[in-house]
N, CA, C and O atoms as CSV, one atom per row, in Angstrom:
chain,resi,resn,atom,element,x,y,z
A,1,MET,N,N,42.564,-64.588,-26.855
A,1,MET,CA,C,43.660,-63.599,-26.705
A,1,MET,C,C,43.383,-62.190,-27.320
A,1,MET,O,O,43.667,-61.148,-26.728
A,2,LYS,N,N,42.809,-62.243,-28.547
A,2,LYS,CA,C,42.454,-60.952,-29.207
A,2,LYS,C,C,41.357,-60.190,-28.391
A,2,LYS,O,O,41.411,-58.975,-28.204
A,3,TYR,N,N,40.391,-60.969,-27.936
A,3,TYR,CA,C,39.236,-60.434,-27.151
A,3,TYR,C,C,39.769,-59.681,-25.956
A,3,TYR,O,O,39.395,-58.543,-25.674
A,4,ASP,N,N,40.700,-60.401,-25.235
A,4,ASP,CA,C,41.220,-59.937,-23.992
A,4,ASP,C,C,41.961,-58.550,-24.261
A,4,ASP,O,O,41.789,-57.592,-23.507
A,5,SER,N,N,42.765,-58.497,-25.337
A,5,SER,CA,C,43.522,-57.294,-25.638
A,5,SER,C,C,42.536,-56.114,-25.973
A,5,SER,O,O,42.771,-54.980,-25.555
A,6,ILE,N,N,41.500,-56.383,-26.683
A,6,ILE,CA,C,40.500,-55.364,-27.028
A,6,ILE,C,C,39.950,-54.826,-25.675
A,6,ILE,O,O,39.892,-53.618,-25.440
A,7,LEU,N,N,39.557,-55.768,-24.812
A,7,LEU,CA,C,38.921,-55.460,-23.510
A,7,LEU,C,C,39.875,-54.569,-22.703
A,7,LEU,O,O,39.470,-53.566,-22.116
A,8,GLU,N,N,41.225,-54.989,-22.692
A,8,GLU,CA,C,42.215,-54.241,-21.955
A,8,GLU,C,C,42.267,-52.792,-22.496
A,8,GLU,O,O,42.246,-51.851,-21.703
A,9,LYS,N,N,42.337,-52.595,-23.859
A,9,LYS,CA,C,42.439,-51.379,-24.454
A,9,LYS,C,C,41.235,-50.440,-24.118
A,9,LYS,O,O,41.390,-49.243,-23.874
A,10,ARG,N,N,40.054,-51.055,-24.123
A,10,ARG,CA,C,38.858,-50.331,-23.785
A,10,ARG,C,C,38.918,-49.820,-22.307
A,10,ARG,O,O,38.539,-48.697,-21.974
A,11,ILE,N,N,39.429,-50.752,-21.462
A,11,ILE,CA,C,39.513,-50.368,-20.016
A,11,ILE,C,C,40.483,-49.234,-19.811
A,11,ILE,O,O,40.232,-48.286,-19.066
A,12,MET,N,N,41.665,-49.368,-20.536
A,12,MET,CA,C,42.615,-48.262,-20.516
A,12,MET,C,C,42.026,-46.942,-20.972
A,12,MET,O,O,42.197,-45.915,-20.316
A,13,LEU,N,N,41.342,-46.974,-22.080
A,13,LEU,CA,C,40.688,-45.714,-22.635
A,13,LEU,C,C,39.654,-45.156,-21.588
A,13,LEU,O,O,39.559,-43.948,-21.369
A,14,LEU,N,N,38.900,-46.083,-20.968
A,14,LEU,CA,C,37.883,-45.661,-20.003
A,14,LEU,C,C,38.584,-44.978,-18.762
A,14,LEU,O,O,38.102,-43.989,-18.211
A,15,LYS,N,N,39.749,-45.581,-18.371
A,15,LYS,CA,C,40.461,-44.991,-17.208
A,15,LYS,C,C,41.012,-43.678,-17.598
A,15,LYS,O,O,41.004,-42.755,-16.783
A,16,LYS,N,N,41.506,-43.525,-18.824
A,16,LYS,CA,C,42.141,-42.284,-19.275
A,16,LYS,C,C,40.972,-41.273,-19.286
A,16,LYS,O,O,41.126,-40.172,-18.758
A,17,GLY,N,N,39.842,-41.610,-19.857
A,17,GLY,CA,C,38.688,-40.725,-19.930
A,17,GLY,C,C,38.210,-40.265,-18.596
A,17,GLY,O,O,37.909,-39.086,-18.415
A,18,LEU,N,N,38.127,-41.219,-17.603
A,18,LEU,CA,C,37.702,-40.926,-16.249
A,18,LEU,C,C,38.731,-39.928,-15.592
A,18,LEU,O,O,38.347,-38.980,-14.907
A,19,GLY,N,N,40.031,-40.188,-15.834
A,19,GLY,CA,C,41.088,-39.328,-15.351
A,19,GLY,C,C,40.968,-37.911,-15.808
A,19,GLY,O,O,41.183,-36.979,-15.033
A,20,VAL,N,N,40.616,-37.730,-17.094
A,20,VAL,CA,C,40.427,-36.465,-17.694
A,20,VAL,C,C,39.277,-35.787,-17.171
A,20,VAL,O,O,39.344,-34.583,-16.921
A,21,LEU,N,N,38.120,-36.513,-16.961
A,21,LEU,CA,C,36.895,-35.961,-16.377
A,21,LEU,C,C,37.147,-35.552,-14.940
A,21,LEU,O,O,36.676,-34.499,-14.510
A,22,ASP,N,N,37.883,-36.363,-14.182
A,22,ASP,CA,C,38.185,-35.980,-12.834
A,22,ASP,C,C,39.015,-34.702,-12.739
A,22,ASP,O,O,38.754,-33.859,-11.881
A,23,PHE,N,N,40.010,-34.552,-13.608
A,23,PHE,CA,C,40.823,-33.386,-13.654
A,23,PHE,C,C,39.968,-32.142,-13.974
A,23,PHE,O,O,40.092,-31.090,-13.346
A,24,ILE,N,N,39.071,-32.324,-15.009
A,24,ILE,CA,C,38.187,-31.124,-15.374
A,24,ILE,C,C,37.300,-30.799,-14.215
A,24,ILE,O,O,37.162,-29.619,-13.890
A,25,ASN,N,N,36.688,-31.753,-13.568
A,25,ASN,CA,C,35.844,-31.555,-12.365
A,25,ASN,C,C,36.531,-30.807,-11.291
A,25,ASN,O,O,35.986,-29.841,-10.757
A,26,LYS,N,N,37.767,-31.239,-10.940
A,26,LYS,CA,C,38.594,-30.593,-9.936
A,26,LYS,C,C,38.896,-29.132,-10.362
A,26,LYS,O,O,38.840,-28.231,-9.526
A,27,TRP,N,N,39.199,-28.903,-11.593
A,27,TRP,CA,C,39.544,-27.617,-12.100
A,27,TRP,C,C,38.270,-26.650,-11.931
A,27,TRP,O,O,38.381,-25.516,-11.466
A,28,ILE,N,N,37.122,-27.173,-12.328
A,28,ILE,CA,C,35.811,-26.432,-12.272
A,28,ILE,C,C,35.573,-26.112,-10.805
A,28,ILE,O,O,35.243,-24.969,-10.489
A,29,ILE,N,N,35.719,-27.040,-9.921
A,29,ILE,CA,C,35.452,-26.844,-8.490
A,29,ILE,C,C,36.454,-25.852,-7.928
A,29,ILE,O,O,36.059,-25.016,-7.115
A,30,ARG,N,N,37.722,-25.888,-8.307
A,30,ARG,CA,C,38.701,-24.941,-7.841
A,30,ARG,C,C,38.373,-23.494,-8.333
A,30,ARG,O,O,38.553,-22.509,-7.617
A,31,ARG,N,N,37.914,-23.438,-9.517
A,31,ARG,CA,C,37.554,-22.119,-10.138
A,31,ARG,C,C,36.400,-21.579,-9.443
A,31,ARG,O,O,36.380,-20.386,-9.136
A,32,ALA,N,N,35.391,-22.394,-9.156
A,32,ALA,CA,C,34.094,-21.955,-8.449
A,32,ALA,C,C,34.491,-21.442,-7.015
A,32,ALA,O,O,34.030,-20.383,-6.587
A,33,VAL,N,N,35.321,-22.187,-6.317
A,33,VAL,CA,C,35.786,-21.814,-4.924
A,33,VAL,C,C,36.426,-20.489,-4.998
A,33,VAL,O,O,36.098,-19.594,-4.220
A,34,VAL,N,N,37.363,-20.324,-5.941
A,34,VAL,CA,C,38.129,-19.059,-6.010
A,34,VAL,C,C,37.184,-17.934,-6.315
A,34,VAL,O,O,37.305,-16.853,-5.739
A,35,ALA,N,N,36.174,-18.174,-7.270
A,35,ALA,CA,C,35.204,-17.129,-7.563
A,35,ALA,C,C,34.424,-16.726,-6.374
A,35,ALA,O,O,34.226,-15.538,-6.121
A,36,ILE,N,N,33.946,-17.759,-5.585
A,36,ILE,CA,C,33.187,-17.452,-4.423
A,36,ILE,C,C,33.997,-16.704,-3.434
A,36,ILE,O,O,33.490,-15.742,-2.856
A,37,ILE,N,N,35.220,-17.071,-3.193
A,37,ILE,CA,C,36.050,-16.348,-2.258
A,37,ILE,C,C,36.263,-14.906,-2.649
A,37,ILE,O,O,36.148,-13.998,-1.825
A,38,THR,N,N,36.584,-14.699,-3.948
A,38,THR,CA,C,36.914,-13.309,-4.365
A,38,THR,C,C,35.603,-12.490,-4.313
A,38,THR,O,O,35.631,-11.326,-3.915
A,39,GLU,N,N,34.466,-13.076,-4.706
A,39,GLU,CA,C,33.230,-12.302,-4.556
A,39,GLU,C,C,32.962,-11.888,-3.124
A,39,GLU,O,O,32.536,-10.763,-2.864
A,40,ASN,N,N,33.211,-12.793,-2.201
A,40,ASN,CA,C,32.943,-12.525,-0.856
A,40,ASN,C,C,33.934,-11.353,-0.351
A,40,ASN,O,O,33.541,-10.476,0.418
A,41,LYS,N,N,35.138,-11.409,-0.805
A,41,LYS,CA,C,36.092,-10.371,-0.391
A,41,LYS,C,C,35.617,-8.990,-0.917
A,41,LYS,O,O,35.775,-7.967,-0.251
A,42,ILE,N,N,35.040,-9.002,-2.114
A,42,ILE,CA,C,34.652,-7.774,-2.762
A,42,ILE,C,C,33.389,-7.213,-2.043
A,42,ILE,O,O,33.300,-6.016,-1.769
A,43,SER,N,N,32.393,-8.137,-1.740
A,43,SER,CA,C,31.153,-7.708,-1.049
A,43,SER,C,C,31.349,-7.272,0.406
A,43,SER,O,O,30.666,-6.372,0.897
A,44,PHE,N,N,32.319,-7.945,1.100
A,44,PHE,CA,C,32.500,-7.560,2.525
A,44,PHE,C,C,33.573,-6.509,2.771
A,44,PHE,O,O,33.803,-6.119,3.915
């Protein structure tokens, strides 16, 4: 029982961590896309 609960907690933490990483990656991609679009608007 104890082992299962520890495993569940670790899985939950892992999922939370992956969720945060996914959010950061999406934010970085969005910022990069915005930067590329604005640079293109300035250069053209």
